[in-house]
Coordinates of C-alpha atoms in Angstrom, one line a residue:
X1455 CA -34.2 -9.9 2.5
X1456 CA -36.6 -7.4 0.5
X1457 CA -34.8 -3.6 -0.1
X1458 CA -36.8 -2.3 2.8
X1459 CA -35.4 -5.0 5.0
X1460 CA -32.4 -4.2 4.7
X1461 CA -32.9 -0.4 5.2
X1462 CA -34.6 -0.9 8.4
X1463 CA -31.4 -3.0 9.5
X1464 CA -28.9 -0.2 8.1
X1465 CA -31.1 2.4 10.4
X1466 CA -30.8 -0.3 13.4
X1467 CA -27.5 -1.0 12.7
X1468 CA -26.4 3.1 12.4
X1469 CA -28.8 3.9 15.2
X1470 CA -26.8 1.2 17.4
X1471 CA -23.2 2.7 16.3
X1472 CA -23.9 6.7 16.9
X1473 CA -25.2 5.5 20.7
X1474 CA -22.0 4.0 20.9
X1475 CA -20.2 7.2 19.3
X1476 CA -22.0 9.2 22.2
X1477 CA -21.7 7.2 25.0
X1478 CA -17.6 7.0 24.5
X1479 CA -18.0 10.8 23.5
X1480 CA -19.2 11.7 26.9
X1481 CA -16.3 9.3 28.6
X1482 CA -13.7 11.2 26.3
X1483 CA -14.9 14.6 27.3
X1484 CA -14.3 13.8 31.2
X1485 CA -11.2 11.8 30.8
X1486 CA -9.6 14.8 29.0
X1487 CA -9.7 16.6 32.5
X1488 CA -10.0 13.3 34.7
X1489 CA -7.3 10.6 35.6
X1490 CA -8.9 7.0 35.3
X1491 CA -7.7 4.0 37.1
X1492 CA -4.0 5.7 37.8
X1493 CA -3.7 6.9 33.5
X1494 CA -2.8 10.2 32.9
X1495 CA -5.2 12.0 31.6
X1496 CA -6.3 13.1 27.8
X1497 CA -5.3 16.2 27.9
X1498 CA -1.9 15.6 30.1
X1499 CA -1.6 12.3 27.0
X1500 CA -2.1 15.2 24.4
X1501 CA 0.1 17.8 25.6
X1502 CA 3.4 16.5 26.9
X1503 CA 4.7 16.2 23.4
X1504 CA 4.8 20.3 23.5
X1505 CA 6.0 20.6 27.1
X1506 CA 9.1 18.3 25.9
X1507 CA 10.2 21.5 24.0
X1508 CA 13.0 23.6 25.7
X1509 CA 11.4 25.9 28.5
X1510 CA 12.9 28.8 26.9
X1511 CA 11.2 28.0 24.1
X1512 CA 7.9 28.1 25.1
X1513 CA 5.9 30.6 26.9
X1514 CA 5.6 29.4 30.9
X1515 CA 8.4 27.3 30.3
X1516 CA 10.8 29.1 32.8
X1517 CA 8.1 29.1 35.7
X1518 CA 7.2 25.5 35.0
X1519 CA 4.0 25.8 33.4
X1520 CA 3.3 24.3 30.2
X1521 CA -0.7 24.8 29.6
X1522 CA -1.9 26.3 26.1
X1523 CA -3.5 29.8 25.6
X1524 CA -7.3 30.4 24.3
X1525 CA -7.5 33.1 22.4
X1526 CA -11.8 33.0 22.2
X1527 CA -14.0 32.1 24.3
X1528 CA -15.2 28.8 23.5
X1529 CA -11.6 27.6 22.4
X1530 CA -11.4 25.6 25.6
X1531 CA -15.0 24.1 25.5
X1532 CA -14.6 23.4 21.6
X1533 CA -10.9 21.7 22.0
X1534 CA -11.9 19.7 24.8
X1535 CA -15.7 18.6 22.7
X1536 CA -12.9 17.7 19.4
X1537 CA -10.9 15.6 21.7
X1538 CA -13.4 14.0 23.3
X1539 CA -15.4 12.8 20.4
X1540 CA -11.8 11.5 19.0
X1541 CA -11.4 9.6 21.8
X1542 CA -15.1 8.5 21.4
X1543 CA -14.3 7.2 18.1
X1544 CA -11.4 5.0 19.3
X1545 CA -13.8 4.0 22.4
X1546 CA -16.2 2.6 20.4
X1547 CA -14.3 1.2 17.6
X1548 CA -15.1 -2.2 18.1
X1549 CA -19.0 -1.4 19.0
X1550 CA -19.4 0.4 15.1
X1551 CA -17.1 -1.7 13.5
X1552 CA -19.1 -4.9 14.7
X1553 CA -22.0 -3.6 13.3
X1554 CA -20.4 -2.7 9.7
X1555 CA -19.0 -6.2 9.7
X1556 CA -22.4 -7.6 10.6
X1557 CA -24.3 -5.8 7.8
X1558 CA -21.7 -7.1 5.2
X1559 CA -21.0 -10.1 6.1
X1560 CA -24.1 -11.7 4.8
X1561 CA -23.2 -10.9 1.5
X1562 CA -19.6 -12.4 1.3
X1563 CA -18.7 -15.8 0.7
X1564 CA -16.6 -17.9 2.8
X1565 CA -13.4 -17.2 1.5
X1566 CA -14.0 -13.5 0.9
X1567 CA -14.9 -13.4 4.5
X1568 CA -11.8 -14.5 5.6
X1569 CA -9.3 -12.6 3.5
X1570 CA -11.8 -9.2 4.7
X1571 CA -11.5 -9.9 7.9
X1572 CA -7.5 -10.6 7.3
X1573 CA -7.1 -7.4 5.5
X1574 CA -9.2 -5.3 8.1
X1575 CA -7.1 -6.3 10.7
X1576 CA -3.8 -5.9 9.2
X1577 CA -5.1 -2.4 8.2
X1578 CA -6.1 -1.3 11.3
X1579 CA -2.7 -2.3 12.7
X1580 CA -0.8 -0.6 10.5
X1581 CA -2.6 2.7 10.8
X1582 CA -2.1 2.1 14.7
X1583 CA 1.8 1.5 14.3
X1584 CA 1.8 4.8 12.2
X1585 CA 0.2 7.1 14.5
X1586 CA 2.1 5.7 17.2
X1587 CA 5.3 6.3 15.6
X1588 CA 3.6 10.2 14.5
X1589 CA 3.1 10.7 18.6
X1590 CA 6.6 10.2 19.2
X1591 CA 7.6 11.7 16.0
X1592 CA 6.0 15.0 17.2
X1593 CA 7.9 16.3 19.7
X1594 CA 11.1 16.3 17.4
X1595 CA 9.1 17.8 14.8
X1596 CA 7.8 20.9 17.4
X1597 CA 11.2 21.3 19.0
X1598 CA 12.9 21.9 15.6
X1599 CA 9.7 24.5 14.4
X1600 CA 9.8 26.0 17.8
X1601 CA 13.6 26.4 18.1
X1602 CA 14.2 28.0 14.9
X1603 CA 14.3 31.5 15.8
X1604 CA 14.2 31.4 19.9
X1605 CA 16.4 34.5 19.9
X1606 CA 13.2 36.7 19.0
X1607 CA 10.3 34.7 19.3
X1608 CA 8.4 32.4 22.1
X1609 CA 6.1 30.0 21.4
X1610 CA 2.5 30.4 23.2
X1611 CA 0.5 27.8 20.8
X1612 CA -3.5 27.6 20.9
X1613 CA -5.3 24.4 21.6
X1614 CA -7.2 24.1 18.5
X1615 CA -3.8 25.2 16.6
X1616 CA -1.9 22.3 18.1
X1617 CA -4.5 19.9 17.7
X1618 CA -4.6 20.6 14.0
X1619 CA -1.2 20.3 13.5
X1620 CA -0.7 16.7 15.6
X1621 CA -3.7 15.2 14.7
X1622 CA -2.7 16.2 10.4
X1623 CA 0.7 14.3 11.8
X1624 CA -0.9 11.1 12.9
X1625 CA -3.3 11.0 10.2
X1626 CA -0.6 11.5 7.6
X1627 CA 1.7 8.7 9.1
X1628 CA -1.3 6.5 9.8
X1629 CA -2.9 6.5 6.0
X1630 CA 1.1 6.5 4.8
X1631 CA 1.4 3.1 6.4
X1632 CA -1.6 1.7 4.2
X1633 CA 0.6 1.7 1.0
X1634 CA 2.4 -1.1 1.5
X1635 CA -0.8 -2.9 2.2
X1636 CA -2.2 -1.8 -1.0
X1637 CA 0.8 -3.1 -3.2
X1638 CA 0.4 -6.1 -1.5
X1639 CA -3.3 -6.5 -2.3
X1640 CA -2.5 -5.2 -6.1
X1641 CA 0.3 -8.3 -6.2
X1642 CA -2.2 -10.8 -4.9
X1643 CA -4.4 -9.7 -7.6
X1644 CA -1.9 -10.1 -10.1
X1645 CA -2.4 -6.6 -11.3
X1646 CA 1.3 -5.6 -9.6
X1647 CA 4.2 -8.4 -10.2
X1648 CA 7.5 -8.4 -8.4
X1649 CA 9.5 -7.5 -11.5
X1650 CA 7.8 -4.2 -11.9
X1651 CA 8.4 -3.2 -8.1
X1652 CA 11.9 -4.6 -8.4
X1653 CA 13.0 -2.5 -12.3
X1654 CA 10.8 0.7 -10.7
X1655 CA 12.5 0.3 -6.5
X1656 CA 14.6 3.4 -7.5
X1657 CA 11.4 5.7 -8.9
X1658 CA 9.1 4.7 -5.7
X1659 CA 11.9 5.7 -3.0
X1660 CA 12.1 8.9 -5.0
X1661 CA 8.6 9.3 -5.1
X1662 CA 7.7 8.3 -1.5
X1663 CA 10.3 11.0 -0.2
X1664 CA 8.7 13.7 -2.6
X1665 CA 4.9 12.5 -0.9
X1666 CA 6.5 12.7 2.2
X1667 CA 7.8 16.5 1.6
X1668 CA 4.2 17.5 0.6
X1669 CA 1.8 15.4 3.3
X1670 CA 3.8 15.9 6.3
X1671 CA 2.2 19.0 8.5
X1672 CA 5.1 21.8 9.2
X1673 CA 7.0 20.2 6.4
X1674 CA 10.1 20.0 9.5
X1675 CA 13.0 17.5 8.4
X1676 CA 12.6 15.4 11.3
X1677 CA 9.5 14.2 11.1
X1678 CA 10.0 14.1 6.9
X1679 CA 12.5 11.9 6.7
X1680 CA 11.3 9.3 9.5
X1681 CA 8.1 9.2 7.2
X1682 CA 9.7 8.5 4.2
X1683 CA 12.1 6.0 5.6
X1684 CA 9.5 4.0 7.5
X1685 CA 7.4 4.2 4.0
X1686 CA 10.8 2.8 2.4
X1687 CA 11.4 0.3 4.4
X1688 CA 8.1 -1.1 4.4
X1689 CA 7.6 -0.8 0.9
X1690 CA 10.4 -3.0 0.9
X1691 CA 9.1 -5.7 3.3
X1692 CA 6.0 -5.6 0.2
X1693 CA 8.5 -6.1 -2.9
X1694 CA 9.7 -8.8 -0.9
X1695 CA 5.9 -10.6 -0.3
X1696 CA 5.8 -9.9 -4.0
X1697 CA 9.0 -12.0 -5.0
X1698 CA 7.6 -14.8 -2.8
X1699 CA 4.3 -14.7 -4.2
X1700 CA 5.4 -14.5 -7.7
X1701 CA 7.8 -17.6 -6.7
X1702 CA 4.9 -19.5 -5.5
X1703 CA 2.5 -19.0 -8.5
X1704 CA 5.1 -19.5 -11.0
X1705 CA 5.3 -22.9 -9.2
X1706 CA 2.0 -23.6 -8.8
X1707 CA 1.5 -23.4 -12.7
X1708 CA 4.3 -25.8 -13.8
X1709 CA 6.8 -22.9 -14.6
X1710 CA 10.1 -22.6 -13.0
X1711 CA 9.8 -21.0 -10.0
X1712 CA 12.6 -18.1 -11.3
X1713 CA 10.7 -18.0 -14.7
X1714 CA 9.4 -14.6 -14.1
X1715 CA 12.0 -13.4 -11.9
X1716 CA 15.3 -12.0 -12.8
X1717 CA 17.2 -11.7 -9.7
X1718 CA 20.6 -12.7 -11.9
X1719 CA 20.2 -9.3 -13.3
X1720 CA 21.5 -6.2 -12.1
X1721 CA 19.4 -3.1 -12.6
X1722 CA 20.4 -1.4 -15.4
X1723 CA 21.0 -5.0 -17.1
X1724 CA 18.4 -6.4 -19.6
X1725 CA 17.7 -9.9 -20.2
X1726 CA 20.2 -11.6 -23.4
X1727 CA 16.9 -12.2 -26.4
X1728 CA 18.4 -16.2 -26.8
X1729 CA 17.6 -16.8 -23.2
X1730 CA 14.3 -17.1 -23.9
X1731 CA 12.7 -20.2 -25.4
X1732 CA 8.9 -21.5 -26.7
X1733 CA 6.7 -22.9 -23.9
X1734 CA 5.8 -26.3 -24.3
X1735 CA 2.7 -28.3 -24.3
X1736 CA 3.5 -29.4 -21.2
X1737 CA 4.7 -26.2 -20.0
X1738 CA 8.1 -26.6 -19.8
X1739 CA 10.9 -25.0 -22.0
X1740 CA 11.8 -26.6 -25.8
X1741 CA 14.9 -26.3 -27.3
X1742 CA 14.4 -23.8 -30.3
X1743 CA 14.1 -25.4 -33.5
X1744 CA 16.5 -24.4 -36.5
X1745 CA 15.2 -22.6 -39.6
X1746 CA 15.2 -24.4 -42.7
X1747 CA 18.0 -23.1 -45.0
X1748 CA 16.8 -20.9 -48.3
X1749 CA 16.8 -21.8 -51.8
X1750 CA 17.6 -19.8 -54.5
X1751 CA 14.4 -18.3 -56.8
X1752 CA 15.5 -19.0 -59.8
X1753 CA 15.8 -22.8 -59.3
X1754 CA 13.9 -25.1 -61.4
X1755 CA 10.2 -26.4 -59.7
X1756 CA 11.5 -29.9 -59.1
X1757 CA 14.3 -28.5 -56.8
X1758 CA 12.2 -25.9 -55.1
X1759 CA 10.3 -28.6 -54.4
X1760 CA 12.6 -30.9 -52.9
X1761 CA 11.7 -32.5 -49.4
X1762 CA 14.7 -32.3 -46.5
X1763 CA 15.6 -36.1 -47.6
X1764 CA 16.2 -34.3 -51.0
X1765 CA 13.8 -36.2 -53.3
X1766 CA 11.9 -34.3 -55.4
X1767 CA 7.3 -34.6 -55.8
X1768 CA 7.3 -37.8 -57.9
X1769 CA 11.1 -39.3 -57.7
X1770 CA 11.4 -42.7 -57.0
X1771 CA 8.0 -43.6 -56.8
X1772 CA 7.5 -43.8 -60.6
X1773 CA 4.7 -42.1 -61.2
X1774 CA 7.1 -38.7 -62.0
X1775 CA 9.0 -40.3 -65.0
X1776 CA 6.1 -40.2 -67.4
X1777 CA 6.4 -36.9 -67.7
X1778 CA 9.3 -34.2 -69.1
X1779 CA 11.0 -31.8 -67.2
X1780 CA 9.6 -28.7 -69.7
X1781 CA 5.8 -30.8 -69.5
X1782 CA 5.8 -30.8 -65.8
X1783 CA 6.9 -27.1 -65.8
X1784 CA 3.9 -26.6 -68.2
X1785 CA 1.9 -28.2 -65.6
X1786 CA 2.5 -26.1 -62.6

């Protein structure tokens, strides 16, 4: 296809995904205020995390209400439009994401095909598990920000203000699940082995608590520390995939399958330097060859140049004895 070919199927292809966008746009916007086929609905979905807080600590809570305030006039109109559209992406996922795939496609081999389309799907599960575990998440997270000082304050919480905050909550958990995915591409790639995950586990925990302090919206200590133990343990599940990769390439190239592994070893141990050995021709280990002994300088040129059998250029083959020790000196 020519360039303007395939800008006219872009435009079809874009034209075909916003119409999708829209149509599931419009079915979000009623099903935030409409029950469908016996569901709750959006807006019942999007609240009950908040109306699992205390009713003391909530404004309505005592009277059994639990309904958030506007504080302008369109808050209502614009939270129920945001929510809508959201829902409108999730909708029509598989309409837009259908036609990305089918404008790629044609320019990916067989085998880069496959591991896409493997990688896309294990993505978009991931990022589902982690914004399912962020919905849960948040009601813990609100109770312990909304409980903090109930003696002298009520929480009466906006619409667009809590939508902010749970939406930043799923996002953050949903992205944070991508990591693992990541290292595991990197180790496929051969650009991240097993033995750097394994000598650097203690820096990434570290580090994956100290991202988890910074991205997660409130910063509570609930929903902080079931990020960065999810992260953990799922970085973990990756080292793991690495150690079995590793395994498996070592042995697909004629190597010991532990050849690149030391598993033996405890953290803070190094490898001993005569454990290692030359690579072979074949590719397996050699023993390591001893170093011929030294002679002294100042020996005369017929022992310095004495062969390991101890015979000396010329000895025994009678060609030497024509000449004098001091003439052959004179020579060389």
């Amino acid at each position: 296809m020519s360039l303007v070919e395939h800008l006219k199927e872009l435009r079809r292809r874009l034209l075909i995904a916003l119409a999708a966008m829209l149509v599931g746009t419009i079915l979000g916007y009623i099903w935030y205020d409409a029950s469908v086929l016996g569901t709750p609905s959006l807006g019942d979905i999007l609240k009950e995390p908040y109306c699992k807080i205390p009713a003391e600590d909530r404004l309505g809570g005592e009277l059994g209400d639990c309904r958030f305030i506007a504080t302008a006039p369109f808050d209502m109109f614009m939270l129920r439009l945001k929510v809508g559209f959201l829902a409108g992406l999730v909708l029509s996922a598989p309409v837009w994401f259908g036609q990305l795939w089918g404008f790629i496609t044609p320019g990916l081999k067989k085998n880069e095909k496959r591991w896409t389309r493997g990688f896309a799907s294990v993505a978009t599960l991931l990022f589902v598990i982690g914004a399912v575990l962020a919905y849960f998440v948040l009601s813990f997270g609100l109770e312990f920000l909304m409980g903090i000082a109930d003696n002298t304050q009520i929480s009466a919480l906006s619409g667009i203000a809590y939508l902010s905050f749970a939406l930043g909550l799923l996002l953050i958990f949903g992205v944070s699940f991508e990591v693992p995915l990541v290292t595991v591409m990197l180790n496929l790639a051969g650009i991240l082995p097993y033995q750097v995950l394994k000598e650097k586990r203690r820096i990434i925990i570290m580090f994956l608590f100290i991202f988890a302090a910074f991205m997660t919206p409130g910063q509570d200590p609930v929903s902080m520390v079931i990020l960065a133990v999810s992260l953990c343990l799922m970085m973990e599940i990756a080292t793991q995939f690495a150690r079995i990769n590793d395994r498996r390439r070592a042995k697909k190239a004629g190597l010991s399958p532990d050849a690149f592994l030391t598993d033996d070893l405890d953290d803070e141990e190094g490898s001993h330097i005569g454990a290692a050995a030359p690579l072979g021709s074949d590719g397996g280990l050699e023993s390591p060859t001893p170093v011929a002994p030294s002679r002294p300088v100042n020996a005369s040129r017929k022992e310095r140049f004495r062969d390991d059998s101890g015979r000396a250029p010329g000895e025994g083959t009678g060609y030497g004895n024509s000449y004098g020790s001091g003439d052959l000196d004179d020579i060389l």
